């Protein structure tokens, strides 16, 4: 009897234990499904992730997170319109308010509504100022809008929070280089390389900055270090210019000739060789090289200016005057662009300023930048018809 009783108690205990385990397993299903969906999203499988969200979406405790992941999956699939409904169902003032604001910003960015996206990113940062990805996306949105002050501020905050973020430092360097803030750009590029030394393109960009600061010996070392890992014609142009500046004129010409043997019609190398020819009194050779360079790249104020000098020295005043006038015309357009960029930075919601920037970029035959500014104008004002027409016209170019 004792044995039977003992066995009976054991059976009861096992049954109870199995019941507890089953209840625990069942109650934990929503959380496990959420974790699996998140893992699949991290692995780049948004369609598979969606299949794991039905269970947590039915439970009050896990529903907000499931809705957030549904929105994220929609954006990852390139369907931002499908992210709107789940995001609208999350309490905008609840525990996930910062994350919800971030993903609303991501949704609007994917839909091309950059100005509205930036507002949501700022709202997300107001709630959680230390969010790295929000800072990164606010910087991207602000840069796209021409609001460079906010872009730099966001990147500076990001790098304070995460000093080893090489891409953030590089982006800061690019912006500062574009706006001739060369010492600041140098520091940013050096910080990027300190965080990740294996960035040959960053080394070449830093070399450009050092050349502007007349630190040609340092630039030469960087350019030699990235040989074979960057665009070779671009590298050779910079290397030749720095070598020439430090008095290594034969080496400068030698590098350019080697490059032109491989790519004989590269406009940048042709123009750089012409610069050397002009400095050394080979005026006919300079004109010949610049004819080729400007034929391949006709929107180049420096090229026209150099050719005007060569024509002047050859006794061709009419051609010299024509080239000088064209150089001045293109320089004025570039100056106007620089001034408008500063105005855009001070007026982050001005569609008209961005539209005018787009039209000026068209004068320089820069379709890519024109499109970016027309899109920025439409982000500020979706009803700006001139910007819309400007963007449409680029499809036929």
XYZ file of N, CA, C and O in Angstrom, residues 157-238:
328
model
N 26.540 65.367 -31.224
C 25.946 64.669 -30.077
C 26.161 63.168 -30.193
O 26.516 62.495 -29.219
N 25.966 62.632 -31.394
C 26.143 61.201 -31.625
C 27.567 60.774 -31.273
O 27.772 59.759 -30.594
N 28.553 61.530 -31.735
C 29.946 61.133 -31.496
C 30.367 61.348 -30.046
O 31.310 60.718 -29.577
N 29.679 62.238 -29.336
C 29.945 62.332 -27.890
C 29.438 61.087 -27.175
O 30.083 60.578 -26.259
N 28.274 60.627 -27.589
C 27.695 59.431 -26.970
C 28.411 58.162 -27.403
O 28.496 57.196 -26.650
N 28.903 58.165 -28.648
C 29.526 56.962 -29.213
C 30.784 57.392 -29.973
O 30.780 57.473 -31.196
N 31.877 57.656 -29.245
C 33.079 58.228 -29.881
C 33.688 57.357 -30.966
O 34.417 57.869 -31.816
N 33.404 56.064 -30.952
C 33.997 55.172 -31.942
C 33.153 54.975 -33.177
O 33.370 54.009 -33.923
N 32.211 55.869 -33.443
C 31.329 55.723 -34.601
C 32.006 56.323 -35.832
O 31.869 57.503 -36.133
N 32.734 55.487 -36.573
C 33.502 55.961 -37.729
C 32.633 56.604 -38.805
O 32.994 57.671 -39.333
N 31.470 56.016 -39.183
C 30.651 56.659 -40.221
C 30.165 58.054 -39.829
O 30.093 58.946 -40.680
N 29.826 58.232 -38.552
C 29.348 59.553 -38.121
C 30.455 60.594 -38.240
O 30.232 61.713 -38.718
N 31.674 60.235 -37.817
C 32.793 61.166 -37.943
C 33.063 61.491 -39.415
O 33.332 62.638 -39.771
N 32.981 60.461 -40.282
C 33.237 60.714 -41.699
C 32.188 61.661 -42.291
O 32.524 62.567 -43.056
N 30.915 61.427 -41.953
C 29.864 62.292 -42.476
C 30.079 63.737 -42.036
O 29.906 64.682 -42.822
N 30.494 63.900 -40.783
C 30.772 65.250 -40.292
C 31.916 65.873 -41.091
O 31.857 67.046 -41.489
N 32.948 65.069 -41.355
C 34.068 65.572 -42.145
C 33.657 65.979 -43.549
O 34.097 67.012 -44.070
N 32.802 65.183 -44.177
C 32.328 65.493 -45.527
C 31.588 66.831 -45.570
O 31.816 67.660 -46.455
N 30.692 67.027 -44.600
C 29.926 68.274 -44.559
C 30.862 69.465 -44.354
O 30.754 70.498 -45.033
N 31.806 69.317 -43.426
C 32.716 70.429 -43.141
C 33.651 70.694 -44.322
O 33.960 71.850 -44.626
N 34.074 69.639 -45.016
C 34.925 69.831 -46.196
C 34.171 70.572 -47.288
O 34.712 71.469 -47.939
N 32.898 70.196 -47.499
C 32.084 70.847 -48.527
C 31.940 72.339 -48.270
O 31.759 73.124 -49.203
N 32.030 72.726 -46.998
C 31.815 74.134 -46.642
C 33.105 74.818 -46.179
O 33.076 75.813 -45.450
N 34.231 74.256 -46.656
C 35.549 74.876 -46.477
C 35.937 75.072 -45.013
O 36.743 75.954 -44.703
N 35.396 74.253 -44.124
C 35.814 74.280 -42.715
C 36.891 73.202 -42.549
O 36.675 72.134 -41.984
N 38.073 73.511 -43.092
C 39.072 72.459 -43.303
C 39.701 71.936 -42.012
O 39.974 70.735 -41.895
N 39.947 72.789 -41.050
C 40.538 72.298 -39.800
C 39.565 71.385 -39.066
O 39.959 70.333 -38.530
N 38.286 71.774 -39.033
C 37.279 70.926 -38.393
C 37.124 69.609 -39.156
O 36.986 68.541 -38.546
N 37.154 69.692 -40.488
C 37.044 68.480 -41.296
C 38.220 67.543 -41.037
O 38.052 66.325 -40.938
N 39.415 68.114 -40.939
C 40.602 67.299 -40.641
C 40.429 66.531 -39.337
O 40.676 65.309 -39.274
N 39.967 67.215 -38.305
C 39.791 66.561 -37.005
C 38.753 65.443 -37.086
O 38.924 64.371 -36.492
N 37.669 65.696 -37.832
C 36.614 64.675 -37.954
C 37.119 63.455 -38.705
O 36.863 62.308 -38.303
N 37.830 63.671 -39.798
C 38.366 62.538 -40.566
C 39.380 61.742 -39.745
O 39.413 60.502 -39.799
N 40.205 62.436 -39.005
C 41.190 61.732 -38.178
C 40.492 60.892 -37.099
O 40.928 59.775 -36.800
N 39.413 61.419 -36.539
C 38.650 60.653 -35.551
C 38.015 59.419 -36.198
O 37.949 58.344 -35.591
N 37.542 59.566 -37.438
C 36.952 58.425 -38.143
C 37.996 57.338 -38.363
O 37.731 56.141 -38.165
N 39.206 57.733 -38.766
C 40.269 56.752 -38.995
C 40.767 56.139 -37.690
O 41.183 54.976 -37.663
N 40.715 56.889 -36.620
C 41.084 56.332 -35.320
C 40.094 55.244 -34.916
O 40.465 54.212 -34.341
N 38.817 55.461 -35.242
C 37.788 54.469 -34.920
C 37.870 53.257 -35.841
O 37.588 52.133 -35.423
N 38.254 53.480 -37.090
C 38.370 52.373 -38.052
C 39.429 52.753 -39.071
O 39.177 53.551 -39.985
N 40.617 52.181 -38.931
C 41.743 52.549 -39.791
C 41.581 52.038 -41.216
O 42.225 52.542 -42.138
N 40.736 51.037 -41.420
C 40.596 50.427 -42.741
C 39.532 51.152 -43.568
O 38.473 50.614 -43.883
N 39.821 52.422 -43.908
C 38.907 53.239 -44.705
C 39.715 54.011 -45.742
O 40.013 55.188 -45.553
N 40.084 53.388 -46.849
C 40.915 54.082 -47.839
C 40.262 55.338 -48.403
O 40.956 56.337 -48.654
N 38.935 55.324 -48.612
C 38.271 56.522 -49.138
C 38.373 57.689 -48.165
O 38.508 58.846 -48.582
N 38.301 57.383 -46.876
C 38.439 58.439 -45.868
C 39.857 59.002 -45.888
O 40.070 60.212 -45.730
N 40.847 58.142 -46.110
C 42.227 58.622 -46.201
C 42.383 59.606 -47.374
O 43.054 60.634 -47.253
N 41.749 59.282 -48.500
C 41.859 60.182 -49.647
C 41.121 61.497 -49.390
O 41.589 62.571 -49.765
N 39.952 61.422 -48.742
C 39.222 62.648 -48.415
C 40.023 63.503 -47.431
O 40.049 64.734 -47.553
N 40.684 62.854 -46.478
C 41.530 63.595 -45.536
C 42.708 64.228 -46.275
O 43.105 65.366 -45.966
N 43.249 63.515 -47.260
C 44.351 64.081 -48.041
C 43.913 65.369 -48.738
O 44.672 66.356 -48.782
N 42.698 65.397 -49.291
C 42.182 66.612 -49.928
C 42.155 67.768 -48.940
O 42.522 68.910 -49.270
N 41.699 67.488 -47.721
C 41.616 68.529 -46.695
C 43.012 69.025 -46.330
O 43.252 70.239 -46.209
N 43.957 68.096 -46.172
C 45.320 68.490 -45.807
C 45.964 69.334 -46.908
O 46.729 70.265 -46.617
N 45.635 69.041 -48.157
C 46.151 69.867 -49.257
C 45.636 71.292 -49.147
O 46.370 72.253 -49.393
N 44.357 71.446 -48.765
C 43.796 72.792 -48.586
C 44.493 73.523 -47.442
O 44.529 74.762 -47.421
N 45.036 72.755 -46.499
C 45.747 73.356 -45.366
C 47.253 73.453 -45.634
O 48.033 73.737 -44.716
N 47.647 73.184 -46.914
C 49.061 73.243 -47.340
C 49.950 72.248 -46.601
O 51.153 72.476 -46.439
N 49.372 71.130 -46.218
C 50.154 70.076 -45.556
C 50.338 68.928 -46.565
O 49.807 67.842 -46.433
N 51.131 69.234 -47.594
C 51.228 68.329 -48.735
C 52.013 67.065 -48.418
O 51.713 66.002 -48.965
N 53.025 67.152 -47.583
C 53.790 65.941 -47.244
C 52.888 64.898 -46.584
O 52.976 63.698 -46.902
N 52.028 65.344 -45.664
C 51.098 64.417 -45.015
C 50.103 63.854 -46.026
O 49.756 62.671 -45.994
N 49.644 64.721 -46.934
C 48.697 64.269 -47.957
C 49.324 63.200 -48.841
O 48.686 62.201 -49.179
N 50.585 63.391 -49.221
C 51.277 62.408 -50.071
C 51.343 61.052 -49.385
O 51.095 60.005 -50.010
N 51.654 61.042 -48.099
C 51.748 59.759 -47.369
C 50.392 59.043 -47.353
O 50.315 57.818 -47.538
N 49.341 59.802 -47.144
C 48.006 59.197 -47.138
C 47.635 58.650 -48.515
O 47.066 57.565 -48.639
N 47.956 59.397 -49.560
C 47.614 58.970 -50.915
C 48.410 57.749 -51.339
O 47.903 56.886 -52.069
N 49.638 57.652 -50.892
C 50.423 56.450 -51.176
C 49.843 55.248 -50.440
O 49.833 54.127 -50.953
N 49.321 55.491 -49.230
C 48.797 54.392 -48.408
C 47.519 53.795 -48.980
O 47.194 52.637 -48.690
N 46.771 54.568 -49.772
C 45.510 54.021 -50.301
C 45.615 53.650 -51.781
O 44.609 53.489 -52.457
N 46.829 53.509 -52.280
C 47.026 53.071 -53.669
C 46.329 51.730 -53.906
O 46.441 50.795 -53.105
N 45.602 51.636 -55.001
C 44.946 50.391 -55.374
C 43.638 50.119 -54.659
O 42.995 49.096 -54.912
N 43.219 51.035 -53.790
C 41.995 50.795 -53.017
C 40.974 51.912 -53.171
O 39.944 51.903 -52.505
N 41.277 52.881 -54.028
C 40.360 53.996 -54.281
C 40.335 54.239 -55.790
O 41.032 53.571 -56.556
N 39.522 55.211 -56.214
C 39.494 55.573 -57.625
C 40.871 56.094 -58.042
O 41.325 57.127 -57.548
N 41.536 55.380 -58.937
C 42.934 55.692 -59.238
C 43.117 57.037 -59.940
O 44.024 57.796 -59.561
N 42.309 57.403 -60.946
C 42.495 58.743 -61.522
C 42.367 59.863 -60.498
O 43.174 60.801 -60.497
N 41.376 59.771 -59.614
C 41.211 60.808 -58.588
C 42.427 60.857 -57.670
O 42.910 61.940 -57.305
N 42.928 59.686 -57.299
C 44.105 59.634 -56.417
C 45.320 60.251 -57.095
O 46.072 61.030 -56.479
N 45.506 59.934 -58.371
C 46.672 60.440 -59.084
C 46.627 61.951 -59.260
O 47.664 62.623 -59.208
N 45.447 62.503 -59.471
C 45.328 63.967 -59.582
C 45.784 64.628 -58.282
O 46.573 65.586 -58.293
N 45.295 64.139 -57.165
C 45.678 64.720 -55.874
C 47.163 64.514 -55.592
O 47.853 65.426 -55.107
